[in-house]
CSV table of C-alpha atoms in Angstrom, one decimal:
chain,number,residue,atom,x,y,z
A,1,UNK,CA,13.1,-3.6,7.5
A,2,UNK,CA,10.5,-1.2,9.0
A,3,UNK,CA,6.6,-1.2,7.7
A,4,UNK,CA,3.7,0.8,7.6
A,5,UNK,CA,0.1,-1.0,7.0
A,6,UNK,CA,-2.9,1.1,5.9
A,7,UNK,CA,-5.4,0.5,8.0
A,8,UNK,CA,-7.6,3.3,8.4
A,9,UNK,CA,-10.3,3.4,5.7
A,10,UNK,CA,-13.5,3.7,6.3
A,11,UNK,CA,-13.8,0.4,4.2
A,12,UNK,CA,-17.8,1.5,2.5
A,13,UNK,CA,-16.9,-1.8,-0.2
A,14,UNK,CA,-17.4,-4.0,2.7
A,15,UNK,CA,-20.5,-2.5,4.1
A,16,UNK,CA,-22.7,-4.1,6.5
A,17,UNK,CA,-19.5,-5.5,7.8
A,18,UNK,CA,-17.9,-2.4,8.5
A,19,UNK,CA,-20.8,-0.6,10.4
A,20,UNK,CA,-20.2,-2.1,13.4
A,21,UNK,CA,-15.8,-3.2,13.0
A,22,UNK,CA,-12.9,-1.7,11.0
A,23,UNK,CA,-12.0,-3.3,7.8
A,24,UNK,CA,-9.1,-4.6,9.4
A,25,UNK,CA,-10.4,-6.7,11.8
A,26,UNK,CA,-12.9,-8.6,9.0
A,27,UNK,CA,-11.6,-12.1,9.5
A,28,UNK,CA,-10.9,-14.2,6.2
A,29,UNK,CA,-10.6,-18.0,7.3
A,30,UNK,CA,-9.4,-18.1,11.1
A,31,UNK,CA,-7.5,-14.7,11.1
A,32,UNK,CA,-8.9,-10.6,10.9
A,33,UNK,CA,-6.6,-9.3,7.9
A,34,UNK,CA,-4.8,-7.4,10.1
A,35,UNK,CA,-3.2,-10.3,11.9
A,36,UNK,CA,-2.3,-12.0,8.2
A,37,UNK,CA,-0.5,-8.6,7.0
A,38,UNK,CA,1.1,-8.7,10.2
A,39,UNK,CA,2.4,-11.9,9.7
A,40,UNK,CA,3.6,-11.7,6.1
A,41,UNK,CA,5.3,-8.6,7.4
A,42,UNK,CA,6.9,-10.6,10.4
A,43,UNK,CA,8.0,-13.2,8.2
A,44,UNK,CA,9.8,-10.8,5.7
A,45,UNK,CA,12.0,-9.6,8.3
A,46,UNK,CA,10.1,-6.8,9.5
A,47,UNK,CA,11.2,-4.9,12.7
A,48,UNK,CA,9.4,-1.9,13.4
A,49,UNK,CA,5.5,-1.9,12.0
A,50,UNK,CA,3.2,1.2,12.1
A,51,UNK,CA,-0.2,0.7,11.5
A,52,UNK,CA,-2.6,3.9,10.9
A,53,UNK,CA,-6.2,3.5,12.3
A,54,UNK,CA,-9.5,5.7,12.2
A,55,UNK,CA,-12.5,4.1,11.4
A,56,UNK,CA,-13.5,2.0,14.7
A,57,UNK,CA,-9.7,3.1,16.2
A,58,UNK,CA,-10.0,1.6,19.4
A,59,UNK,CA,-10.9,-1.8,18.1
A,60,UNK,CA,-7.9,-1.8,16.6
A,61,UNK,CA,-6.1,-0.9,19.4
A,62,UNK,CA,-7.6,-3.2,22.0
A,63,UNK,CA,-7.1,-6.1,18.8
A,64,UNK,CA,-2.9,-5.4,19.3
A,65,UNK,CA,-3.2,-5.1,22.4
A,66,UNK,CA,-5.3,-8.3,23.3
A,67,UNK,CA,-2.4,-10.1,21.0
A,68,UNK,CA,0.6,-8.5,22.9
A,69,UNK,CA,1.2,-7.0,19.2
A,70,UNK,CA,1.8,-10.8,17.7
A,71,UNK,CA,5.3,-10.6,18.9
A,72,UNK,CA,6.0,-7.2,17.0
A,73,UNK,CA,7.1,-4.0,17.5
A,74,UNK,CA,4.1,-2.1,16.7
A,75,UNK,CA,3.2,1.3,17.1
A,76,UNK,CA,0.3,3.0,16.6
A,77,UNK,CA,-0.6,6.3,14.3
A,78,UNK,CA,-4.0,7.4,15.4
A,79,UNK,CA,-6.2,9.5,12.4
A,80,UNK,CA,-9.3,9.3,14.9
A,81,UNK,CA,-9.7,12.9,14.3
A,82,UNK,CA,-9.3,13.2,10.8
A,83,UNK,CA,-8.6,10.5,8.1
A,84,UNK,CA,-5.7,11.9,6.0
A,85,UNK,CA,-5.6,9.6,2.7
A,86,UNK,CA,-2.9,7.2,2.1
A,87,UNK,CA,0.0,10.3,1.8
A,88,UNK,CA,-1.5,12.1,4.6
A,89,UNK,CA,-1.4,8.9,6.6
A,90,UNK,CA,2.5,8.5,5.8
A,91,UNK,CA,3.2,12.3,6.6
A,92,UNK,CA,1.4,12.1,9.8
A,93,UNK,CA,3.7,8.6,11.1
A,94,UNK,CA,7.2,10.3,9.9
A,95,UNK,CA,8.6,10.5,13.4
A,96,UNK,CA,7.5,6.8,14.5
A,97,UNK,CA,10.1,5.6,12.1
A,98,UNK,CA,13.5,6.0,11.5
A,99,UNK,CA,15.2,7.5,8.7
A,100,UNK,CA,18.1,5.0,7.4
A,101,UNK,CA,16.2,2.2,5.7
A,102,UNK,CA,12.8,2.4,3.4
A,103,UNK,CA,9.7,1.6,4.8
A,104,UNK,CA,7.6,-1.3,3.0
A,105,UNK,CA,4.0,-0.3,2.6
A,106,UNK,CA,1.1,-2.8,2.5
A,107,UNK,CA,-2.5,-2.0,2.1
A,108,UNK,CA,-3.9,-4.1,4.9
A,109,UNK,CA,-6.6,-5.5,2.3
A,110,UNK,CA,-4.3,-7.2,0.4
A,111,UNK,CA,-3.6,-10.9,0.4
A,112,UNK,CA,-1.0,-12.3,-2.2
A,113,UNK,CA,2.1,-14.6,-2.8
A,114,UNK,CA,4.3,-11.8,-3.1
A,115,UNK,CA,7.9,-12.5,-1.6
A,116,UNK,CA,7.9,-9.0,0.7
A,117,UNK,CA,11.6,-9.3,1.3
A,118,UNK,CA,12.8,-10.0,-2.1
A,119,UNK,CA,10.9,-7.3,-3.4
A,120,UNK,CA,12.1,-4.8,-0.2
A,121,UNK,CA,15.5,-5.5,-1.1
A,122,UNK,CA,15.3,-5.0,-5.1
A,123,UNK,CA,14.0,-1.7,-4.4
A,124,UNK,CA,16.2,-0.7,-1.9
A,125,UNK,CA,18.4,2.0,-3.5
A,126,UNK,CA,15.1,3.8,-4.9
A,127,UNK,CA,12.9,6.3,-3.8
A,128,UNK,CA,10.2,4.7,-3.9
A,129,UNK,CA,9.6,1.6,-5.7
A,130,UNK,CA,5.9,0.1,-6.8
A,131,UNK,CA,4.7,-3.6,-7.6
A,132,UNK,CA,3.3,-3.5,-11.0
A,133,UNK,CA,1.8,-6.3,-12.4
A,134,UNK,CA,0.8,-6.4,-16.6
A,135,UNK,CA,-3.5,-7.1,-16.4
A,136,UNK,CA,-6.2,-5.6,-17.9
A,137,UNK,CA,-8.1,-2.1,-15.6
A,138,UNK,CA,-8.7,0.9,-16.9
A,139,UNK,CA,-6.2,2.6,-14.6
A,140,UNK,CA,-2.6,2.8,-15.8
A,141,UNK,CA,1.0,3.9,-13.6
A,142,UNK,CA,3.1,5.1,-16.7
A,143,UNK,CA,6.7,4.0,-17.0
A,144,UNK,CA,9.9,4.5,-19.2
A,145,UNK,CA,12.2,2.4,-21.3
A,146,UNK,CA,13.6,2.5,-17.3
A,147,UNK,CA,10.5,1.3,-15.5
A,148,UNK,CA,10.6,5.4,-14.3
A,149,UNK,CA,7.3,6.3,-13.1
A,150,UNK,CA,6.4,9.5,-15.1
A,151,UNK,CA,2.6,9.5,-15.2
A,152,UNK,CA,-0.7,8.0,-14.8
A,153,UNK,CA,-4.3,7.3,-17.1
A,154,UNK,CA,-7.4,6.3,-16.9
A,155,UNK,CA,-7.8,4.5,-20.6
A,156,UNK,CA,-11.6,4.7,-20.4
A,157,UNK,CA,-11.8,8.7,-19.8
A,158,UNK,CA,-8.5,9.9,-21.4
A,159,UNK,CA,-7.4,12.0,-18.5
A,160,UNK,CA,-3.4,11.5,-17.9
A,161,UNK,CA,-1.4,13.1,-15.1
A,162,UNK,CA,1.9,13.7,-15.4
A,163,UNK,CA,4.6,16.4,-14.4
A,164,UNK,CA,6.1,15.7,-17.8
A,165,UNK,CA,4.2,17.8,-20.6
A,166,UNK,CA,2.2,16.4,-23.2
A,167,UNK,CA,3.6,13.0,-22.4
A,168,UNK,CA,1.5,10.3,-24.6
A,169,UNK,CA,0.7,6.8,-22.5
A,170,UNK,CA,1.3,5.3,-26.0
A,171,UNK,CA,4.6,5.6,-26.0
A,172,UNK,CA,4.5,4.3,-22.4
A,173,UNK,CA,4.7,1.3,-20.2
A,174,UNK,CA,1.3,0.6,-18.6
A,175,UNK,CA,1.1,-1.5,-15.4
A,176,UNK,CA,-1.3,-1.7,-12.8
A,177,UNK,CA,-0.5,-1.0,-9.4
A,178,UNK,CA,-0.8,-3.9,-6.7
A,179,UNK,CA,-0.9,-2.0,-3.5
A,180,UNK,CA,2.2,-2.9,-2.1
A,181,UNK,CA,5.4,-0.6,-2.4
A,182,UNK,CA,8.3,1.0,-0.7
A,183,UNK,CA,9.3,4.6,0.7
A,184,UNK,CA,12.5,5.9,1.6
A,185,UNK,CA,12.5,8.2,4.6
A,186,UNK,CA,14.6,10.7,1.8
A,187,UNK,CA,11.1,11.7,0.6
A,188,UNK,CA,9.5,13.2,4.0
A,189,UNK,CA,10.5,16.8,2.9
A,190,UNK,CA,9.2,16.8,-0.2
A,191,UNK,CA,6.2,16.4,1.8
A,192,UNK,CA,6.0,19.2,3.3
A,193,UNK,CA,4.7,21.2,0.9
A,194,UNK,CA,1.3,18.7,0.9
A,195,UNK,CA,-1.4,19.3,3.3
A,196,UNK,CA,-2.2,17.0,6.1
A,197,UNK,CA,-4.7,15.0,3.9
A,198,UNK,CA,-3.6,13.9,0.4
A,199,UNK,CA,-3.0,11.0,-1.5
A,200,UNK,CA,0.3,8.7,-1.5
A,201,UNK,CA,-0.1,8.1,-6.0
A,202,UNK,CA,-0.7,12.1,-6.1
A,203,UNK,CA,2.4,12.4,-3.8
A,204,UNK,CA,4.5,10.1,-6.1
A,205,UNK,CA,3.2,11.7,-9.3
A,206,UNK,CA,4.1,15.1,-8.2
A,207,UNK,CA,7.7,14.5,-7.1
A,208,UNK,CA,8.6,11.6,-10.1
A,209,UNK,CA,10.3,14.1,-12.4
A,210,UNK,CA,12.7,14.5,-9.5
A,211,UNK,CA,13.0,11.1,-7.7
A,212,UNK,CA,13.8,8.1,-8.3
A,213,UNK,CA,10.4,5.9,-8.1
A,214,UNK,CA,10.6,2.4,-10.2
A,215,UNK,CA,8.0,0.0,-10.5
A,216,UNK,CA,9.1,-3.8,-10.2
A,217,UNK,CA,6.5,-6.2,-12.1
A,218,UNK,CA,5.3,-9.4,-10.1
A,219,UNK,CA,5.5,-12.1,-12.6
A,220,UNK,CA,3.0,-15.0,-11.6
A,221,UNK,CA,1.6,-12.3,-9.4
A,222,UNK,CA,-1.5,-13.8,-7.2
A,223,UNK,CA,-3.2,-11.1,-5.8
A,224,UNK,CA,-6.6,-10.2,-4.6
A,225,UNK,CA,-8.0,-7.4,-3.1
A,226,UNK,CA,-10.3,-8.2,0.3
A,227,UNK,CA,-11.5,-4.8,-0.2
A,228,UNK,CA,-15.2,-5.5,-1.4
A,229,UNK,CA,-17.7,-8.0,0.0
A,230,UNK,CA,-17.8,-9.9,-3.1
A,231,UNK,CA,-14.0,-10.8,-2.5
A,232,UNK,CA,-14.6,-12.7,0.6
A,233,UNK,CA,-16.4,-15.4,-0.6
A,234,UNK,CA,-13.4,-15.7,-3.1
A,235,UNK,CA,-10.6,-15.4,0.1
A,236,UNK,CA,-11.0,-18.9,1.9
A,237,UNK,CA,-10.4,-20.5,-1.5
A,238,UNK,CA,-7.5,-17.4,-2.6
A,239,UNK,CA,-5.6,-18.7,0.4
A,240,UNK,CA,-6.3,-22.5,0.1
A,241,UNK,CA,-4.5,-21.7,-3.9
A,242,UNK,CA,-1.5,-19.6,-2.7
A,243,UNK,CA,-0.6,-22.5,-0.2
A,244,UNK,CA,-0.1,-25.0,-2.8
């Protein structure tokens, strides 16, 4: 298994934290999130990990390095001079991985009880393949009678994206992306076509009339985004839950 983390927002949600450390390094209990993604990784089985980094870079860097990596094989894609969105990010690493097995990517915000190598290996023979899980937002991933992505909504403004015309979410499955999904290496040329900054969803709804990208729902998904500060106070607590 090979990984990529994103790791190089500018993370504004967690503000005053992040004025003076990447949101990676913002500890939850003992450990930066970083070092937990990491570890969930490590524990799935995976080999080679790239993790992207921009705001506060060096930080980063010196936090690997201080570690010896955790006992990984890490590498390092450096957006220090421009941060280039999740599909930007994924374009930009290409040559740090290599191109016979999918690469399983993890938002480095995200703690959960997902089982990482189960759901690596169910999607294995995809293109691309998305944890879904059935709760209430107000953004939608569309699906098929197949669990083929073919669009996107936002229920509260009405807008739908799809390649496929005049396609009506009603007649749709509506999940809600979890921030954790996989990538074959097959899908680097359709990339480049994309500039250098773009986003990995706009990627995969562009190409999903001609790929194969599934979503997989999490049932008893627990899941919460460490993205905003309001979720730390809720983290400590999150973790103490997904241990028992």
């Amino acid at each position: 298994m090979q990984a990529m983390i994103f790791a190089a927002g500018l993370g504004t949600r967690l503000k005053p934290l992040t004025d003076t450390m990447p949101k990676a390094l913002v500890r939850v209990g003992e450990s930066a999130l970083l070092e937990r993604v990491i570890r969930k990784l490590a524990a799935a089985g995976a080999g080679r990990m790239v993790v992207n980094v921009h705001h506060f870079a060096e930080q980063v860097k010196e936090f690997l390095c201080d570690n010896n990596n955790f006992g990984q094989d890490i590498a390092v894609s450096d957006e220090s001079s421009q941060l280039l969105d999740t599909g930007g990010g994924m374009k930009k690493a290409q040559s740090l991985f290599n191109d016979d097995e999918p690469i399983l990517i993890h938002n480095v915000d995200i703690l959960s009880n997902v089982d990482l190598k189960e759901f690596y290996e169910q999607g294995r023979q995809n293109d691309a393949t998305l944890l879904v899980s059935n709760r209430q937002t107000t953004r939608y991933l569309l699906f098929d009678d197949d669990m083929r992505l073919v669009g996107w909504t936002n229920i509260k403004t009405g807008e739908v994206r799809s390649p496929y015309d005049d396609l009506n979410p009603n007649d749709c499955t509506m999940m809600a992306f979890a921030g954790i999904h996989s990538f074959s290496p097959r899908l680097f040329p359709l990339m480049d076509c994309f500039p250098d900054k773009f986003g990995i969803m706009d990627f995969y709804l562009n190409v999903c009339h001609k790929t194969t990208i599934k979503g997989i729902v999490a049932e008893n998904l627990k899941l919460l985004d460490v993205g905003k500060t309001e979720s730390l106070a809720d983290a400590e607590r999150f973790l103490k839950e997904m241990e028992q």
